[in-house]
PDB file of C-alpha atoms in Angstrom:
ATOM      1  CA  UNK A   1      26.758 -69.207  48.070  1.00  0.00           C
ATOM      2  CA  UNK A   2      26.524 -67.502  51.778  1.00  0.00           C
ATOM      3  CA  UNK A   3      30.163 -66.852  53.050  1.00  0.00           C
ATOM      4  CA  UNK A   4      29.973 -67.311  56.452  1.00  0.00           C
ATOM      5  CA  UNK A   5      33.358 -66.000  58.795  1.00  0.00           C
ATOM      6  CA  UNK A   6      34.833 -68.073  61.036  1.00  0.00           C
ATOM      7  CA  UNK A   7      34.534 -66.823  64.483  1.00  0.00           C
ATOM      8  CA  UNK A   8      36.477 -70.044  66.132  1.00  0.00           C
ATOM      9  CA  UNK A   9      33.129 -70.802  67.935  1.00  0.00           C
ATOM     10  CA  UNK A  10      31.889 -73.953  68.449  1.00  0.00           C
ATOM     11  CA  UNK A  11      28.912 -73.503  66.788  1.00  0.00           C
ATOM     12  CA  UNK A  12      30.930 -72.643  63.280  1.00  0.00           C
ATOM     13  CA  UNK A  13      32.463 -76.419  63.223  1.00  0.00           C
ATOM     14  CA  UNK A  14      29.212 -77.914  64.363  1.00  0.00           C
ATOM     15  CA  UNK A  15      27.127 -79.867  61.240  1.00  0.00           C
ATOM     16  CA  UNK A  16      24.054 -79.795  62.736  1.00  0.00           C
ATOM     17  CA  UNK A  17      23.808 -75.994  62.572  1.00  0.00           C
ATOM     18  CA  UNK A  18      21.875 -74.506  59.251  1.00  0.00           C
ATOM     19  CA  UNK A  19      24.404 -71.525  59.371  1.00  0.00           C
ATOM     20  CA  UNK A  20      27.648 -73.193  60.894  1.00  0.00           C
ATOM     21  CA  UNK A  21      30.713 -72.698  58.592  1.00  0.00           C
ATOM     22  CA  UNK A  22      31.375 -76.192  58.913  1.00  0.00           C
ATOM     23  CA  UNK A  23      27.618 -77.459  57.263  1.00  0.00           C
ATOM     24  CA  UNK A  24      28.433 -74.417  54.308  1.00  0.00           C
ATOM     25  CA  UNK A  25      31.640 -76.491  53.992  1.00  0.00           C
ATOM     26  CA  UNK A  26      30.609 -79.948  53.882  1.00  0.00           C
ATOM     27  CA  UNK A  27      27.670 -78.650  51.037  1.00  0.00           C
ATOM     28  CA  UNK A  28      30.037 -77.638  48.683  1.00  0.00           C
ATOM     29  CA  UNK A  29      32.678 -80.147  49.145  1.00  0.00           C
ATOM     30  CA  UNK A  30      30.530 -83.690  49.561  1.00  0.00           C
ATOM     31  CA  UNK A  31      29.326 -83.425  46.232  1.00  0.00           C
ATOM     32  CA  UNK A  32      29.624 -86.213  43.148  1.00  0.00           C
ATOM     33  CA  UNK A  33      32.003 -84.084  40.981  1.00  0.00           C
ATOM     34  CA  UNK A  34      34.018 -82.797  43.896  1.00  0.00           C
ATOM     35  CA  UNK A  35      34.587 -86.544  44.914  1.00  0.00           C
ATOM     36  CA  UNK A  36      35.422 -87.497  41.130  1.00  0.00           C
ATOM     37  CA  UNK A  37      37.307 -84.475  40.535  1.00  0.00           C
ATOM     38  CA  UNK A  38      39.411 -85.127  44.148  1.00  0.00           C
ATOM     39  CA  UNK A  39      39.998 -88.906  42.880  1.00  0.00           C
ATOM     40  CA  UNK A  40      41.038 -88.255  39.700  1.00  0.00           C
ATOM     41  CA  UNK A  41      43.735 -85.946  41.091  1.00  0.00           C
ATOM     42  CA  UNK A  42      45.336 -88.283  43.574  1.00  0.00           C
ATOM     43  CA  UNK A  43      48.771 -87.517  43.899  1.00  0.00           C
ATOM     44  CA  UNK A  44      48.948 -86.796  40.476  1.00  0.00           C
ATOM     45  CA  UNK A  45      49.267 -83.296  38.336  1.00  0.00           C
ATOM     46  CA  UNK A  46      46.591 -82.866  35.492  1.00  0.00           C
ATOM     47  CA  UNK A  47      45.497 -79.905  33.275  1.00  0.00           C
ATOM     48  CA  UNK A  48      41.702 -79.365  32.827  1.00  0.00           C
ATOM     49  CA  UNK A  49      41.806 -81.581  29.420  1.00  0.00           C
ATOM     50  CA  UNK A  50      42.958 -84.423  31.372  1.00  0.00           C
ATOM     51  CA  UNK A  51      40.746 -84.011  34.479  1.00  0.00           C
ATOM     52  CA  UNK A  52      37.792 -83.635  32.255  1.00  0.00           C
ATOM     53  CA  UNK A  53      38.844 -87.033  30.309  1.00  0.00           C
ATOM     54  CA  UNK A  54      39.532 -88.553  33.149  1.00  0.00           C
ATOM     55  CA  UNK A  55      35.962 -87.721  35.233  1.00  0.00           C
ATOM     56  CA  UNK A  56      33.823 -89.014  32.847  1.00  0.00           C
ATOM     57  CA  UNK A  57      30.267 -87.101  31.909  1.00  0.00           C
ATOM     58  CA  UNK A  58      31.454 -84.161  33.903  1.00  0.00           C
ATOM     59  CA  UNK A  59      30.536 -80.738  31.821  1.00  0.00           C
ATOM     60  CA  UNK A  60      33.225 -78.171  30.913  1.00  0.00           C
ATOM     61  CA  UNK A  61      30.714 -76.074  33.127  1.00  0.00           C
ATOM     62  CA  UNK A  62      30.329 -78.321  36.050  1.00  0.00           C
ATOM     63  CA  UNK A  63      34.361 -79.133  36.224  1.00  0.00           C
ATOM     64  CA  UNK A  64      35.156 -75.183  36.299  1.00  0.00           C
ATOM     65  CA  UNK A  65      32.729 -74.735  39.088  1.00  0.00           C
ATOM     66  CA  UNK A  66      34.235 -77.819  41.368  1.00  0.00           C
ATOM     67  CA  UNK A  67      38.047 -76.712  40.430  1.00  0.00           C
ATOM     68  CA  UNK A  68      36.816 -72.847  41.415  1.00  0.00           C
ATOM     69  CA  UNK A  69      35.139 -74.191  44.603  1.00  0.00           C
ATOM     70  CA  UNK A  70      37.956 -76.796  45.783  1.00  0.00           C
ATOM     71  CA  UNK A  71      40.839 -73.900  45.300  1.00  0.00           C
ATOM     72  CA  UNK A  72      39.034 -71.314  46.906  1.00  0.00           C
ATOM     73  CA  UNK A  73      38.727 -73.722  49.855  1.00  0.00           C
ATOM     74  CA  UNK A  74      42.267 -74.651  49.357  1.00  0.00           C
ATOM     75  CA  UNK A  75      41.992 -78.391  48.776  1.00  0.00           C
ATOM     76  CA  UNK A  76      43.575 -77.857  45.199  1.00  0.00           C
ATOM     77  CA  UNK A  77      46.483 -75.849  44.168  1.00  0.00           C
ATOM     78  CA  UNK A  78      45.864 -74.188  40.398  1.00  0.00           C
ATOM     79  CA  UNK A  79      49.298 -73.419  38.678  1.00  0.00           C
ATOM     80  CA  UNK A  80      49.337 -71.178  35.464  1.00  0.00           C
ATOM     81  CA  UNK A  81      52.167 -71.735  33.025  1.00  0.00           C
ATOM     82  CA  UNK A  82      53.449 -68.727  31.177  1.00  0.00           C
ATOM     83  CA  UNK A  83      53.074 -69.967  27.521  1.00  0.00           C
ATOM     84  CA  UNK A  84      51.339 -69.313  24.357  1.00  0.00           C
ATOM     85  CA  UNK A  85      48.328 -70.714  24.636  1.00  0.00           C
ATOM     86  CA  UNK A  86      48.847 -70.843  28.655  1.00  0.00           C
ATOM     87  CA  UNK A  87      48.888 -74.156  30.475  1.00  0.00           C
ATOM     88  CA  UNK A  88      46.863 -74.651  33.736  1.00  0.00           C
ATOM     89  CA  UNK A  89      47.167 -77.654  35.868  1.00  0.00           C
ATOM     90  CA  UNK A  90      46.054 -78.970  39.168  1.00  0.00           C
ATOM     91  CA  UNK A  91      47.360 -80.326  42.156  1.00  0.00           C
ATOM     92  CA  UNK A  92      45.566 -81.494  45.733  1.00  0.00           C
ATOM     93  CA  UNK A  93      46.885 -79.624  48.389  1.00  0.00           C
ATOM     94  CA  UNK A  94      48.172 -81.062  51.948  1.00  0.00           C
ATOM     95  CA  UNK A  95      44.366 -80.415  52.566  1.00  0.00           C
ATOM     96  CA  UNK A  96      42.977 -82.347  49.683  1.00  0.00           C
ATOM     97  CA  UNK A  97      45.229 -85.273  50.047  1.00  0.00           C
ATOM     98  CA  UNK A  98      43.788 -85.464  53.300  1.00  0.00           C
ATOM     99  CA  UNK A  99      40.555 -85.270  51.950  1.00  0.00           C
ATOM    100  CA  UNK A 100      41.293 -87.843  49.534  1.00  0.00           C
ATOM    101  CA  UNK A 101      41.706 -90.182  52.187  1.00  0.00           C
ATOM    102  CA  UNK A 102      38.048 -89.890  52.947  1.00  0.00           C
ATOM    103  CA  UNK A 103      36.873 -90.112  49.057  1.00  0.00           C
ATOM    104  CA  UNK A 104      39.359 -93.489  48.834  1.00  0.00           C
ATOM    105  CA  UNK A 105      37.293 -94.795  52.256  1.00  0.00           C
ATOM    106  CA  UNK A 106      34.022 -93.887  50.455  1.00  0.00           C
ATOM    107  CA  UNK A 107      34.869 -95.630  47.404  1.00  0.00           C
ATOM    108  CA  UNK A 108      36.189 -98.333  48.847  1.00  0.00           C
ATOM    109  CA  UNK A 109      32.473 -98.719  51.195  1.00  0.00           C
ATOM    110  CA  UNK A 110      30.941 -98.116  47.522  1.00  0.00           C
ATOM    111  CA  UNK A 111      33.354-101.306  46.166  1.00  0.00           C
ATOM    112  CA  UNK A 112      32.431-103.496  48.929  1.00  0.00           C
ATOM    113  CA  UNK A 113      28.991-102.735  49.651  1.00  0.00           C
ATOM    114  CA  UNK A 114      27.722-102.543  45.748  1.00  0.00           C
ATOM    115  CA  UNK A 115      26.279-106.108  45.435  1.00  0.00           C
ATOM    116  CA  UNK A 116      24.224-105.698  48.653  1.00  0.00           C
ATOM    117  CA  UNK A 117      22.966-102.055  46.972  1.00  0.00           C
ATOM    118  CA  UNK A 118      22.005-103.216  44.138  1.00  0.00           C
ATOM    119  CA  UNK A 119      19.967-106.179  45.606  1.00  0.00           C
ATOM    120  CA  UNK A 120      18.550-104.443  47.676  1.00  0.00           C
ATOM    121  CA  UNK A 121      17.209-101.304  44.769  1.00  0.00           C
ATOM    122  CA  UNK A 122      15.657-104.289  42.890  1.00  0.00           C
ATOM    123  CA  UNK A 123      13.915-105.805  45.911  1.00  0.00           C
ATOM    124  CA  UNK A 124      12.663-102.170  46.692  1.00  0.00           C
ATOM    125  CA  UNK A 125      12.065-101.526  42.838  1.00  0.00           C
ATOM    126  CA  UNK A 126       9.951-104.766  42.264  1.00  0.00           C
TER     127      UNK A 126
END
């Protein structure tokens, strides 16, 4: 992963740029487990038992990664609890919940649009 710094240029937010901070950004977050992971969360609190119950056929690996990633962009908030064996959970941010607006919008397209899909992947597929 290139960490790019954010210079307030326009070029930084712009997607269409190989090395804007915005397209390094949109890589890491528009991914199937971050969407899962981001859903799963809603407005609710969950350690990384739950989460990975929850986001089905996600890998212990693959769910550290995503929770790593979506903290250290702050889109989720990862709270430590002092106790034998130590308790983790996680939280979206203001950030995330924002995010999760787009991810509800996405599933929602995925709901409506998933007869016409599938149609049209066996028409292709014949």
């Amino acid at each position: 992963m290139v960490t790019k710094k954010y210079t307030g240029s326009p070029e930084d937010a712009d997607l269409r740029r190989a090395d804007s901070l915005a397209r390094e950004i949109f890589s890491d977050v528009a991914n199937k487990w971050a969407f899962l992971i981001i859903e799963a969360l809603g407005e609710r609190t969950l350690r990384f038992s739950e989460l990975r119950n929850e986001v089905e056929g996600v890998s212990h690996k693959m769910l550290t990664q995503n929770l790593r990633m979506l903290e250290r962009y702050g889109l989720v908030d990862r709270t430590v609890h002092p106790t034998v064996p130590p308790r983790v959970e996680y939280t979206l941010t203001e950030p995330g919940q924002a995010l999760r607006a787009t991810v509800d919008s996405m599933c929602g397209w995925t709901h409506r649009y998933l007869g016409h899909i599938d149609a049209s992947r066996s028409r292709f597929d014949a």
